[in-house]
GROMACS .gro file of C-alpha atoms in nm:
model
  485
    1UNK     CA    1   4.668   0.732   1.655
    2UNK     CA    2   4.752   0.368   1.662
    3UNK     CA    3   5.018   0.187   1.448
    4UNK     CA    4   4.733  -0.025   1.302
    5UNK     CA    5   4.565   0.281   1.161
    6UNK     CA    6   4.891   0.407   1.009
    7UNK     CA    7   4.946   0.068   0.856
    8UNK     CA    8   4.591   0.063   0.711
    9UNK     CA    9   4.629   0.408   0.554
   10UNK     CA   10   4.958   0.307   0.405
   11UNK     CA   11   4.787   0.036   0.192
   12UNK     CA   12   4.677   0.087  -0.165
   13UNK     CA   13   4.309   0.038  -0.059
   14UNK     CA   14   4.178   0.139   0.286
   15UNK     CA   15   3.824   0.033   0.391
   16UNK     CA   16   3.637   0.216   0.665
   17UNK     CA   17   3.337   0.430   0.768
   18UNK     CA   18   3.294   0.793   0.677
   19UNK     CA   19   3.291   0.885   1.044
   20UNK     CA   20   3.619   0.714   1.114
   21UNK     CA   21   3.791   0.866   0.815
   22UNK     CA   22   3.662   1.208   0.914
   23UNK     CA   23   3.775   1.184   1.276
   24UNK     CA   24   4.114   1.055   1.170
   25UNK     CA   25   4.145   1.362   0.946
   26UNK     CA   26   4.067   1.593   1.237
   27UNK     CA   27   4.306   1.412   1.472
   28UNK     CA   28   4.579   1.447   1.209
   29UNK     CA   29   4.501   1.813   1.179
   30UNK     CA   30   4.538   1.865   1.553
   31UNK     CA   31   4.858   1.670   1.558
   32UNK     CA   32   5.008   1.881   1.275
   33UNK     CA   33   4.923   2.193   1.470
   34UNK     CA   34   5.108   2.057   1.771
   35UNK     CA   35   5.410   1.990   1.549
   36UNK     CA   36   5.394   2.334   1.398
   37UNK     CA   37   5.376   2.501   1.739
   38UNK     CA   38   5.660   2.303   1.869
   39UNK     CA   39   5.457   2.148   2.152
   40UNK     CA   40   5.603   1.801   2.070
   41UNK     CA   41   5.945   1.717   1.933
   42UNK     CA   42   5.795   1.523   1.648
   43UNK     CA   43   5.976   1.692   1.356
   44UNK     CA   44   6.314   1.580   1.475
   45UNK     CA   45   6.190   1.228   1.533
   46UNK     CA   46   6.039   1.212   1.185
   47UNK     CA   47   6.357   1.342   1.022
   48UNK     CA   48   6.587   1.114   1.221
   49UNK     CA   49   6.387   0.793   1.206
   50UNK     CA   50   6.184   0.835   0.888
   51UNK     CA   51   5.809   0.799   0.853
   52UNK     CA   52   5.665   0.467   0.957
   53UNK     CA   53   5.960   0.360   1.191
   54UNK     CA   54   5.810   0.455   1.526
   55UNK     CA   55   5.928   0.740   1.743
   56UNK     CA   56   5.617   0.929   1.853
   57UNK     CA   57   5.284   1.012   1.704
   58UNK     CA   58   5.256   1.087   1.336
   59UNK     CA   59   4.969   1.177   1.100
   60UNK     CA   60   4.814   0.860   0.957
   61UNK     CA   61   4.628   0.975   0.645
   62UNK     CA   62   4.771   1.050   0.307
   63UNK     CA   63   4.652   1.322   0.072
   64UNK     CA   64   4.291   1.261  -0.036
   65UNK     CA   65   4.292   1.136  -0.391
   66UNK     CA   66   4.011   0.892  -0.458
   67UNK     CA   67   3.709   0.798  -0.249
   68UNK     CA   68   3.475   0.514  -0.351
   69UNK     CA   69   3.155   0.536  -0.144
   70UNK     CA   70   2.911   0.247  -0.088
   71UNK     CA   71   2.542   0.358  -0.054
   72UNK     CA   72   2.660   0.686  -0.199
   73UNK     CA   73   2.333   0.873  -0.172
   74UNK     CA   74   2.306   0.793   0.201
   75UNK     CA   75   2.647   0.921   0.287
   76UNK     CA   76   2.695   1.204   0.034
   77UNK     CA   77   2.342   1.341   0.054
   78UNK     CA   78   2.151   1.224   0.365
   79UNK     CA   79   2.456   1.253   0.598
   80UNK     CA   80   2.595   1.557   0.420
   81UNK     CA   81   2.502   1.806   0.700
   82UNK     CA   82   2.630   1.573   0.980
   83UNK     CA   83   2.918   1.752   1.165
   84UNK     CA   84   3.215   1.549   1.295
   85UNK     CA   85   3.343   1.726   1.604
   86UNK     CA   86   3.633   1.669   1.845
   87UNK     CA   87   3.555   1.853   2.166
   88UNK     CA   88   3.789   2.078   2.360
   89UNK     CA   89   3.863   2.040   2.735
   90UNK     CA   90   3.580   2.189   2.947
   91UNK     CA   91   3.631   2.507   3.152
   92UNK     CA   92   3.581   2.571   3.522
   93UNK     CA   93   3.212   2.674   3.488
   94UNK     CA   94   3.111   2.311   3.459
   95UNK     CA   95   2.897   2.277   3.781
   96UNK     CA   96   2.701   2.595   3.707
   97UNK     CA   97   2.633   2.491   3.351
   98UNK     CA   98   2.514   2.143   3.461
   99UNK     CA   99   2.289   2.297   3.722
  100UNK     CA  100   2.143   2.532   3.460
  101UNK     CA  101   2.054   2.239   3.224
  102UNK     CA  102   1.896   2.045   3.508
  103UNK     CA  103   1.692   2.334   3.630
  104UNK     CA  104   1.561   2.421   3.282
  105UNK     CA  105   1.479   2.053   3.215
  106UNK     CA  106   1.285   2.034   3.534
  107UNK     CA  107   1.066   2.332   3.448
  108UNK     CA  108   1.036   2.290   3.064
  109UNK     CA  109   0.694   2.135   3.103
  110UNK     CA  110   0.564   2.448   3.279
  111UNK     CA  111   0.567   2.653   2.958
  112UNK     CA  112   0.264   2.658   2.730
  113UNK     CA  113   0.277   2.703   2.354
  114UNK     CA  114   0.137   3.034   2.219
  115UNK     CA  115   0.117   3.166   2.574
  116UNK     CA  116   0.466   3.136   2.718
  117UNK     CA  117   0.655   3.064   2.389
  118UNK     CA  118   0.613   3.064   2.015
  119UNK     CA  119   0.720   2.767   1.797
  120UNK     CA  120   0.854   2.810   1.442
  121UNK     CA  121   0.799   2.483   1.260
  122UNK     CA  122   1.024   2.568   0.966
  123UNK     CA  123   1.323   2.667   1.181
  124UNK     CA  124   1.239   2.420   1.457
  125UNK     CA  125   1.302   2.696   1.706
  126UNK     CA  126   1.142   2.824   2.035
  127UNK     CA  127   1.115   3.188   2.131
  128UNK     CA  128   0.989   3.287   2.476
  129UNK     CA  129   0.712   3.551   2.483
  130UNK     CA  130   0.705   3.831   2.738
  131UNK     CA  131   0.495   3.618   2.969
  132UNK     CA  132   0.741   3.326   2.921
  133UNK     CA  133   1.034   3.541   3.020
  134UNK     CA  134   0.846   3.662   3.323
  135UNK     CA  135   0.787   3.302   3.418
  136UNK     CA  136   1.157   3.228   3.387
  137UNK     CA  137   1.235   3.514   3.623
  138UNK     CA  138   0.974   3.413   3.880
  139UNK     CA  139   1.038   3.049   3.912
  140UNK     CA  140   1.244   2.970   4.221
  141UNK     CA  141   1.612   2.897   4.148
  142UNK     CA  142   1.887   2.730   4.348
  143UNK     CA  143   2.166   2.954   4.481
  144UNK     CA  144   2.416   2.808   4.228
  145UNK     CA  145   2.233   2.987   3.947
  146UNK     CA  146   2.279   3.326   4.110
  147UNK     CA  147   2.573   3.403   3.885
  148UNK     CA  148   2.391   3.298   3.561
  149UNK     CA  149   2.272   3.590   3.354
  150UNK     CA  150   1.898   3.621   3.269
  151UNK     CA  151   1.968   3.611   2.895
  152UNK     CA  152   2.142   3.278   2.940
  153UNK     CA  153   1.847   3.143   3.143
  154UNK     CA  154   1.616   3.240   2.862
  155UNK     CA  155   1.835   3.060   2.610
  156UNK     CA  156   1.871   2.749   2.814
  157UNK     CA  157   1.490   2.745   2.886
  158UNK     CA  158   1.414   2.770   2.507
  159UNK     CA  159   1.654   2.486   2.441
  160UNK     CA  160   1.495   2.271   2.711
  161UNK     CA  161   1.142   2.337   2.567
  162UNK     CA  162   1.262   2.249   2.217
  163UNK     CA  163   1.405   1.922   2.345
  164UNK     CA  164   1.092   1.830   2.521
  165UNK     CA  165   0.887   1.894   2.202
  166UNK     CA  166   1.107   1.746   1.937
  167UNK     CA  167   1.346   1.489   2.086
  168UNK     CA  168   1.182   1.162   2.202
  169UNK     CA  169   1.323   0.848   2.360
  170UNK     CA  170   1.322   0.549   2.120
  171UNK     CA  171   1.275   0.783   1.828
  172UNK     CA  172   1.579   1.015   1.793
  173UNK     CA  173   1.780   0.849   2.073
  174UNK     CA  174   1.804   0.565   2.327
  175UNK     CA  175   1.959   0.549   2.668
  176UNK     CA  176   2.237   0.283   2.697
  177UNK     CA  177   2.470   0.240   2.989
  178UNK     CA  178   2.367   0.571   3.131
  179UNK     CA  179   2.439   0.766   2.811
  180UNK     CA  180   2.238   0.913   2.527
  181UNK     CA  181   2.307   0.737   2.198
  182UNK     CA  182   2.168   0.897   1.877
  183UNK     CA  183   1.966   0.679   1.647
  184UNK     CA  184   2.047   0.756   1.289
  185UNK     CA  185   1.722   0.867   1.121
  186UNK     CA  186   1.825   0.728   0.782
  187UNK     CA  187   1.949   0.382   0.881
  188UNK     CA  188   1.779   0.319   1.217
  189UNK     CA  189   2.126   0.230   1.363
  190UNK     CA  190   2.295   0.363   1.674
  191UNK     CA  191   2.543   0.643   1.599
  192UNK     CA  192   2.817   0.572   1.855
  193UNK     CA  193   3.028   0.873   1.946
  194UNK     CA  194   2.807   1.132   1.780
  195UNK     CA  195   2.651   1.414   1.981
  196UNK     CA  196   2.407   1.692   1.897
  197UNK     CA  197   2.550   2.045   1.888
  198UNK     CA  198   2.458   2.374   2.056
  199UNK     CA  199   2.376   2.217   2.392
  200UNK     CA  200   2.097   1.992   2.261
  201UNK     CA  201   2.278   1.676   2.374
  202UNK     CA  202   2.323   1.806   2.726
  203UNK     CA  203   1.958   1.926   2.744
  204UNK     CA  204   1.848   1.572   2.651
  205UNK     CA  205   2.074   1.426   2.925
  206UNK     CA  206   1.916   1.656   3.182
  207UNK     CA  207   1.563   1.570   3.060
  208UNK     CA  208   1.636   1.199   3.104
  209UNK     CA  209   1.791   1.250   3.446
  210UNK     CA  210   2.138   1.135   3.333
  211UNK     CA  211   2.478   1.276   3.415
  212UNK     CA  212   2.517   1.591   3.204
  213UNK     CA  213   2.831   1.599   2.996
  214UNK     CA  214   2.943   1.958   2.984
  215UNK     CA  215   2.899   2.132   2.650
  216UNK     CA  216   3.257   2.189   2.555
  217UNK     CA  217   3.410   2.397   2.289
  218UNK     CA  218   3.523   2.254   1.952
  219UNK     CA  219   3.884   2.160   1.904
  220UNK     CA  220   3.818   2.049   1.544
  221UNK     CA  221   3.520   2.020   1.316
  222UNK     CA  222   3.431   1.907   0.964
  223UNK     CA  223   3.100   1.806   0.794
  224UNK     CA  224   3.063   1.481   0.604
  225UNK     CA  225   3.001   1.683   0.288
  226UNK     CA  226   3.311   1.893   0.334
  227UNK     CA  227   3.530   1.590   0.410
  228UNK     CA  228   3.443   1.418   0.077
  229UNK     CA  229   3.471   1.745  -0.120
  230UNK     CA  230   3.842   1.741  -0.029
  231UNK     CA  231   3.903   1.439  -0.259
  232UNK     CA  232   4.023   1.489  -0.610
  233UNK     CA  233   3.789   1.210  -0.729
  234UNK     CA  234   3.468   1.080  -0.577
  235UNK     CA  235   3.261   0.788  -0.704
  236UNK     CA  236   3.012   0.548  -0.553
  237UNK     CA  237   2.731   0.302  -0.600
  238UNK     CA  238   2.374   0.278  -0.469
  239UNK     CA  239   2.040   0.137  -0.578
  240UNK     CA  240   1.866   0.467  -0.534
  241UNK     CA  241   2.080   0.728  -0.715
  242UNK     CA  242   1.849   0.826  -0.996
  243UNK     CA  243   1.641   1.072  -0.788
  244UNK     CA  244   1.960   1.246  -0.661
  245UNK     CA  245   2.168   1.250  -0.982
  246UNK     CA  246   2.144   1.627  -1.032
  247UNK     CA  247   2.254   1.695  -0.677
  248UNK     CA  248   2.538   1.443  -0.704
  249UNK     CA  249   2.652   1.616  -1.023
  250UNK     CA  250   2.615   1.973  -0.893
  251UNK     CA  251   2.796   1.920  -0.558
  252UNK     CA  252   3.035   1.632  -0.618
  253UNK     CA  253   3.077   1.641  -1.002
  254UNK     CA  254   2.963   1.278  -1.015
  255UNK     CA  255   2.805   1.151  -1.341
  256UNK     CA  256   2.508   0.913  -1.312
  257UNK     CA  257   2.533   0.576  -1.486
  258UNK     CA  258   2.237   0.338  -1.459
  259UNK     CA  259   2.314  -0.039  -1.443
  260UNK     CA  260   2.026  -0.278  -1.533
  261UNK     CA  261   1.917  -0.538  -1.286
  262UNK     CA  262   2.075  -0.883  -1.308
  263UNK     CA  263   1.733  -1.040  -1.365
  264UNK     CA  264   1.393  -0.888  -1.459
  265UNK     CA  265   1.214  -0.767  -1.151
  266UNK     CA  266   0.898  -0.953  -1.039
  267UNK     CA  267   0.794  -0.704  -0.773
  268UNK     CA  268   0.421  -0.623  -0.748
  269UNK     CA  269   0.295  -0.295  -0.610
  270UNK     CA  270  -0.041  -0.324  -0.425
  271UNK     CA  271  -0.269  -0.019  -0.387
  272UNK     CA  272  -0.175   0.230  -0.123
  273UNK     CA  273  -0.419   0.265   0.169
  274UNK     CA  274  -0.469   0.591   0.354
  275UNK     CA  275  -0.651   0.608   0.686
  276UNK     CA  276  -0.778   0.897   0.902
  277UNK     CA  277  -0.548   0.824   1.196
  278UNK     CA  278  -0.265   0.602   1.295
  279UNK     CA  279  -0.484   0.372   1.513
  280UNK     CA  280  -0.696   0.274   1.216
  281UNK     CA  281  -0.388   0.239   1.005
  282UNK     CA  282  -0.214   0.003   1.247
  283UNK     CA  283  -0.524  -0.214   1.278
  284UNK     CA  284  -0.540  -0.248   0.901
  285UNK     CA  285  -0.168  -0.338   0.891
  286UNK     CA  286  -0.215  -0.603   1.153
  287UNK     CA  287  -0.515  -0.752   0.972
  288UNK     CA  288  -0.310  -0.781   0.651
  289UNK     CA  289  -0.020  -0.938   0.845
  290UNK     CA  290  -0.264  -1.188   0.994
  291UNK     CA  291  -0.407  -1.288   0.653
  292UNK     CA  292  -0.061  -1.340   0.493
  293UNK     CA  293   0.071  -1.521   0.802
  294UNK     CA  294  -0.221  -1.766   0.794
  295UNK     CA  295  -0.091  -1.898   0.458
  296UNK     CA  296   0.275  -1.894   0.567
  297UNK     CA  297   0.395  -1.604   0.354
  298UNK     CA  298   0.682  -1.405   0.517
  299UNK     CA  299   0.618  -1.032   0.591
  300UNK     CA  300   0.859  -0.747   0.654
  301UNK     CA  301   0.708  -0.439   0.818
  302UNK     CA  302   0.914  -0.115   0.804
  303UNK     CA  303   0.874   0.162   1.064
  304UNK     CA  304   1.032   0.503   1.096
  305UNK     CA  305   1.142   0.471   1.456
  306UNK     CA  306   1.194   0.239   1.749
  307UNK     CA  307   0.887   0.350   1.939
  308UNK     CA  308   0.659   0.281   1.637
  309UNK     CA  309   0.814  -0.064   1.589
  310UNK     CA  310   0.727  -0.139   1.953
  311UNK     CA  311   0.367  -0.015   1.900
  312UNK     CA  312   0.320  -0.266   1.618
  313UNK     CA  313   0.486  -0.532   1.826
  314UNK     CA  314   0.225  -0.487   2.099
  315UNK     CA  315  -0.060  -0.509   1.847
  316UNK     CA  316   0.084  -0.836   1.712
  317UNK     CA  317   0.100  -0.971   2.066
  318UNK     CA  318  -0.269  -0.897   2.108
  319UNK     CA  319  -0.337  -1.103   1.791
  320UNK     CA  320  -0.108  -1.381   1.912
  321UNK     CA  321   0.103  -1.346   1.596
  322UNK     CA  322   0.462  -1.454   1.639
  323UNK     CA  323   0.720  -1.205   1.515
  324UNK     CA  324   1.081  -1.101   1.543
  325UNK     CA  325   1.183  -0.741   1.590
  326UNK     CA  326   1.483  -0.555   1.450
  327UNK     CA  327   1.576  -0.212   1.582
  328UNK     CA  328   1.872  -0.041   1.756
  329UNK     CA  329   1.814  -0.254   2.063
  330UNK     CA  330   1.879  -0.576   1.873
  331UNK     CA  331   2.196  -0.496   1.682
  332UNK     CA  332   2.373  -0.816   1.809
  333UNK     CA  333   2.105  -1.039   1.656
  334UNK     CA  334   2.072  -0.856   1.328
  335UNK     CA  335   2.239  -1.121   1.112
  336UNK     CA  336   2.025  -1.392   1.263
  337UNK     CA  337   1.703  -1.197   1.227
  338UNK     CA  338   1.770  -1.105   0.865
  339UNK     CA  339   1.861  -1.472   0.778
  340UNK     CA  340   1.520  -1.583   0.909
  341UNK     CA  341   1.315  -1.295   0.763
  342UNK     CA  342   1.244  -1.474   0.432
  343UNK     CA  343   1.153  -1.806   0.581
  344UNK     CA  344   0.802  -1.963   0.576
  345UNK     CA  345   0.565  -1.787   0.812
  346UNK     CA  346   0.817  -1.532   0.945
  347UNK     CA  347   0.689  -1.181   1.055
  348UNK     CA  348   0.963  -0.917   1.097
  349UNK     CA  349   0.905  -0.575   1.238
  350UNK     CA  350   1.193  -0.339   1.164
  351UNK     CA  351   1.316   0.017   1.159
  352UNK     CA  352   1.527   0.129   0.868
  353UNK     CA  353   1.797  -0.116   0.974
  354UNK     CA  354   1.629  -0.370   0.743
  355UNK     CA  355   1.623  -0.128   0.455
  356UNK     CA  356   1.949  -0.021   0.284
  357UNK     CA  357   2.188  -0.297   0.196
  358UNK     CA  358   1.999  -0.591   0.344
  359UNK     CA  359   1.966  -0.908   0.139
  360UNK     CA  360   1.673  -1.129   0.252
  361UNK     CA  361   1.688  -1.477   0.103
  362UNK     CA  362   1.367  -1.663   0.050
  363UNK     CA  363   1.316  -1.995   0.228
  364UNK     CA  364   1.187  -2.318   0.081
  365UNK     CA  365   0.828  -2.299  -0.043
  366UNK     CA  366   0.808  -1.918  -0.018
  367UNK     CA  367   0.844  -1.847  -0.387
  368UNK     CA  368   0.534  -2.045  -0.463
  369UNK     CA  369   0.333  -1.828  -0.212
  370UNK     CA  370   0.438  -1.497  -0.387
  371UNK     CA  371   0.767  -1.432  -0.208
  372UNK     CA  372   0.841  -1.174   0.060
  373UNK     CA  373   0.574  -0.910   0.123
  374UNK     CA  374   0.691  -0.569   0.243
  375UNK     CA  375   0.461  -0.328   0.434
  376UNK     CA  376   0.566   0.039   0.454
  377UNK     CA  377   0.392   0.196   0.753
  378UNK     CA  378   0.477   0.558   0.678
  379UNK     CA  379   0.648   0.763   0.409
  380UNK     CA  380   0.995   0.904   0.495
  381UNK     CA  381   1.124   1.252   0.428
  382UNK     CA  382   1.310   1.111   0.125
  383UNK     CA  383   1.149   0.887  -0.134
  384UNK     CA  384   1.490   0.711  -0.168
  385UNK     CA  385   1.453   0.569   0.188
  386UNK     CA  386   1.107   0.437   0.093
  387UNK     CA  387   1.251   0.273  -0.216
  388UNK     CA  388   1.532   0.106  -0.020
  389UNK     CA  389   1.274  -0.061   0.202
  390UNK     CA  390   1.062  -0.172  -0.096
  391UNK     CA  391   1.374  -0.304  -0.259
  392UNK     CA  392   1.403  -0.581   0.008
  393UNK     CA  393   1.138  -0.784  -0.181
  394UNK     CA  394   1.160  -0.908  -0.531
  395UNK     CA  395   1.541  -0.930  -0.538
  396UNK     CA  396   1.747  -1.121  -0.793
  397UNK     CA  397   1.430  -1.218  -0.991
  398UNK     CA  398   1.246  -1.348  -0.691
  399UNK     CA  399   0.871  -1.272  -0.669
  400UNK     CA  400   0.760  -1.022  -0.412
  401UNK     CA  401   0.505  -0.749  -0.339
  402UNK     CA  402   0.471  -0.436  -0.123
  403UNK     CA  403   0.204  -0.198   0.004
  404UNK     CA  404   0.226   0.155   0.145
  405UNK     CA  405   0.006   0.251   0.445
  406UNK     CA  406  -0.053   0.616   0.532
  407UNK     CA  407  -0.263   0.818   0.783
  408UNK     CA  408  -0.357   1.182   0.803
  409UNK     CA  409  -0.167   1.225   1.132
  410UNK     CA  410   0.166   1.110   0.985
  411UNK     CA  411   0.467   1.316   1.068
  412UNK     CA  412   0.548   1.385   0.706
  413UNK     CA  413   0.242   1.610   0.656
  414UNK     CA  414   0.355   1.832   0.949
  415UNK     CA  415   0.705   1.855   0.817
  416UNK     CA  416   0.597   1.917   0.461
  417UNK     CA  417   0.295   2.148   0.503
  418UNK     CA  418   0.347   2.306   0.847
  419UNK     CA  419   0.138   2.290   1.164
  420UNK     CA  420  -0.177   2.470   1.045
  421UNK     CA  421  -0.254   2.259   0.740
  422UNK     CA  422  -0.136   1.940   0.912
  423UNK     CA  423  -0.372   2.011   1.203
  424UNK     CA  424  -0.666   2.052   0.957
  425UNK     CA  425  -0.587   1.724   0.788
  426UNK     CA  426  -0.551   1.554   1.130
  427UNK     CA  427  -0.887   1.688   1.247
  428UNK     CA  428  -1.045   1.563   0.923
  429UNK     CA  429  -0.901   1.222   0.984
  430UNK     CA  430  -1.038   1.205   1.340
  431UNK     CA  431  -1.394   1.262   1.217
  432UNK     CA  432  -1.417   0.917   1.057
  433UNK     CA  433  -1.256   0.571   1.044
  434UNK     CA  434  -1.305   0.541   0.664
  435UNK     CA  435  -1.023   0.532   0.422
  436UNK     CA  436  -0.890   0.839   0.229
  437UNK     CA  437  -0.708   0.668  -0.052
  438UNK     CA  438  -0.764   0.956  -0.291
  439UNK     CA  439  -0.543   1.177  -0.071
  440UNK     CA  440  -0.219   0.977  -0.151
  441UNK     CA  441  -0.100   1.260  -0.369
  442UNK     CA  442  -0.089   1.487  -0.068
  443UNK     CA  443   0.178   1.274   0.085
  444UNK     CA  444   0.387   1.272  -0.232
  445UNK     CA  445   0.355   1.653  -0.251
  446UNK     CA  446   0.470   1.684   0.113
  447UNK     CA  447   0.763   1.456   0.060
  448UNK     CA  448   0.880   1.652  -0.244
  449UNK     CA  449   0.855   1.977  -0.043
  450UNK     CA  450   1.073   1.837   0.231
  451UNK     CA  451   1.328   1.695  -0.027
  452UNK     CA  452   1.356   2.039  -0.188
  453UNK     CA  453   1.399   2.204   0.146
  454UNK     CA  454   1.676   1.968   0.245
  455UNK     CA  455   1.843   2.015  -0.089
  456UNK     CA  456   1.842   2.397  -0.038
  457UNK     CA  457   1.995   2.343   0.304
  458UNK     CA  458   2.272   2.128   0.163
  459UNK     CA  459   2.350   2.383  -0.107
  460UNK     CA  460   2.354   2.660   0.150
  461UNK     CA  461   2.589   2.452   0.371
  462UNK     CA  462   2.830   2.407   0.082
  463UNK     CA  463   2.834   2.775   0.002
  464UNK     CA  464   2.873   2.875   0.375
  465UNK     CA  465   3.156   2.633   0.432
  466UNK     CA  466   3.330   2.745   0.121
  467UNK     CA  467   3.305   3.112   0.215
  468UNK     CA  468   3.404   3.045   0.580
  469UNK     CA  469   3.714   2.847   0.478
  470UNK     CA  470   3.815   3.121   0.230
  471UNK     CA  471   3.777   3.389   0.495
  472UNK     CA  472   3.969   3.197   0.764
  473UNK     CA  473   4.256   3.113   0.533
  474UNK     CA  474   4.284   3.485   0.444
  475UNK     CA  475   4.310   3.548   0.820
  476UNK     CA  476   4.577   3.285   0.860
  477UNK     CA  477   4.347   3.046   1.049
  478UNK     CA  478   4.286   2.674   1.000
  479UNK     CA  479   3.924   2.632   0.893
  480UNK     CA  480   3.895   2.290   1.060
  481UNK     CA  481   4.050   2.386   1.394
  482UNK     CA  482   3.955   2.755   1.428
  483UNK     CA  483   3.584   2.727   1.341
  484UNK     CA  484   3.333   2.902   1.561
  485UNK     CA  485   3.192   2.695   1.844
   0.00000   0.00000   0.00000
């Protein structure tokens, strides 16, 4: 804890990110435990010198009273389940654990779905079949794994298979300076310092051939939702709160107050286009970009992940269309890219980084052409994220337009309807190159199903955390420091 942080928290107003506030709370909690256990002679120093006059580490945060949250729906709802964890010091079994992760990653591709393992789409979980367990037993192992129990090998193997299926480079994460860095699915930005739980992060490191950071225990833990529920008063602002007003009221006791736009909106919605597969969809998108670019109108194309932004970039290269790209690899140039995005003839391919909170100003002569045109290449799991991207055009009374493109192999259909129905739709799409515009309602239905599922998960999380804290307090434990690993 630095003096600068203590000084910042001593002010009437303290600005910061939710993650930093949460981690400071956990560090304070750990420090208070040290004081209580007498591991550091801080109490005497605090009594003799007074708070704020040096003399050893002291907690920096004050009691939580009022939190004002920018982009409130993103932090209070989308990020609600995100755990903030301070890890404990690893034990002596480090080398064996690392070897187990590496061995399982090496052989994860040997296992066949429905033969060696079963996949549960709703729970996103892998379970080895009898044949799969037999395969684990029979694959040759290095001597270092002799002390690892067979049940642990099954668990590590299931985790490695899940990682190979569900976690992809340039989608959920990137590799930077030899480390796995999570890409936030809602903002498209890198989440420095965050790690996946339950050995997933280590399994990904092994998959990518990186140094495996040992899965340690938890010294302290809190979720974003639980952190903000500690405040006596919570308020916030966002352009997409209407769809979440019931949840904000139910969980955070926040009332919803709509504020009209400064100027009447001039945003035009163009008809949605649905294609049988993503190849046909991307070709149609590139054709529309080419048409608009030929008259000099700026275009912003939003994608769900880094790898999909790179697919579009390659297609634009083939058409000799100049573009700029904004994703987690181009954070340093973000301000410059956004500043140019509304200029005459500019084409910008972006992940969600260009969505929430980004103000794109129109260049000279662009208003006469119809303003910025936004292309949505896929629907997200939350309609609010789609609306954030759409909201980049037609701002402050400027003209603008947008169009949604969809295809029957989009990820949303799998998440919303499950593998069987999604596969039928995908097969239907592969039979023809024609458009399926009448199926747009399917995507809306799938999106609503996913939103309801996530809402149930957040409600369950709140109930579970409440019961867990109550039980641990009754046992004389600290619910933030003594949580189960």
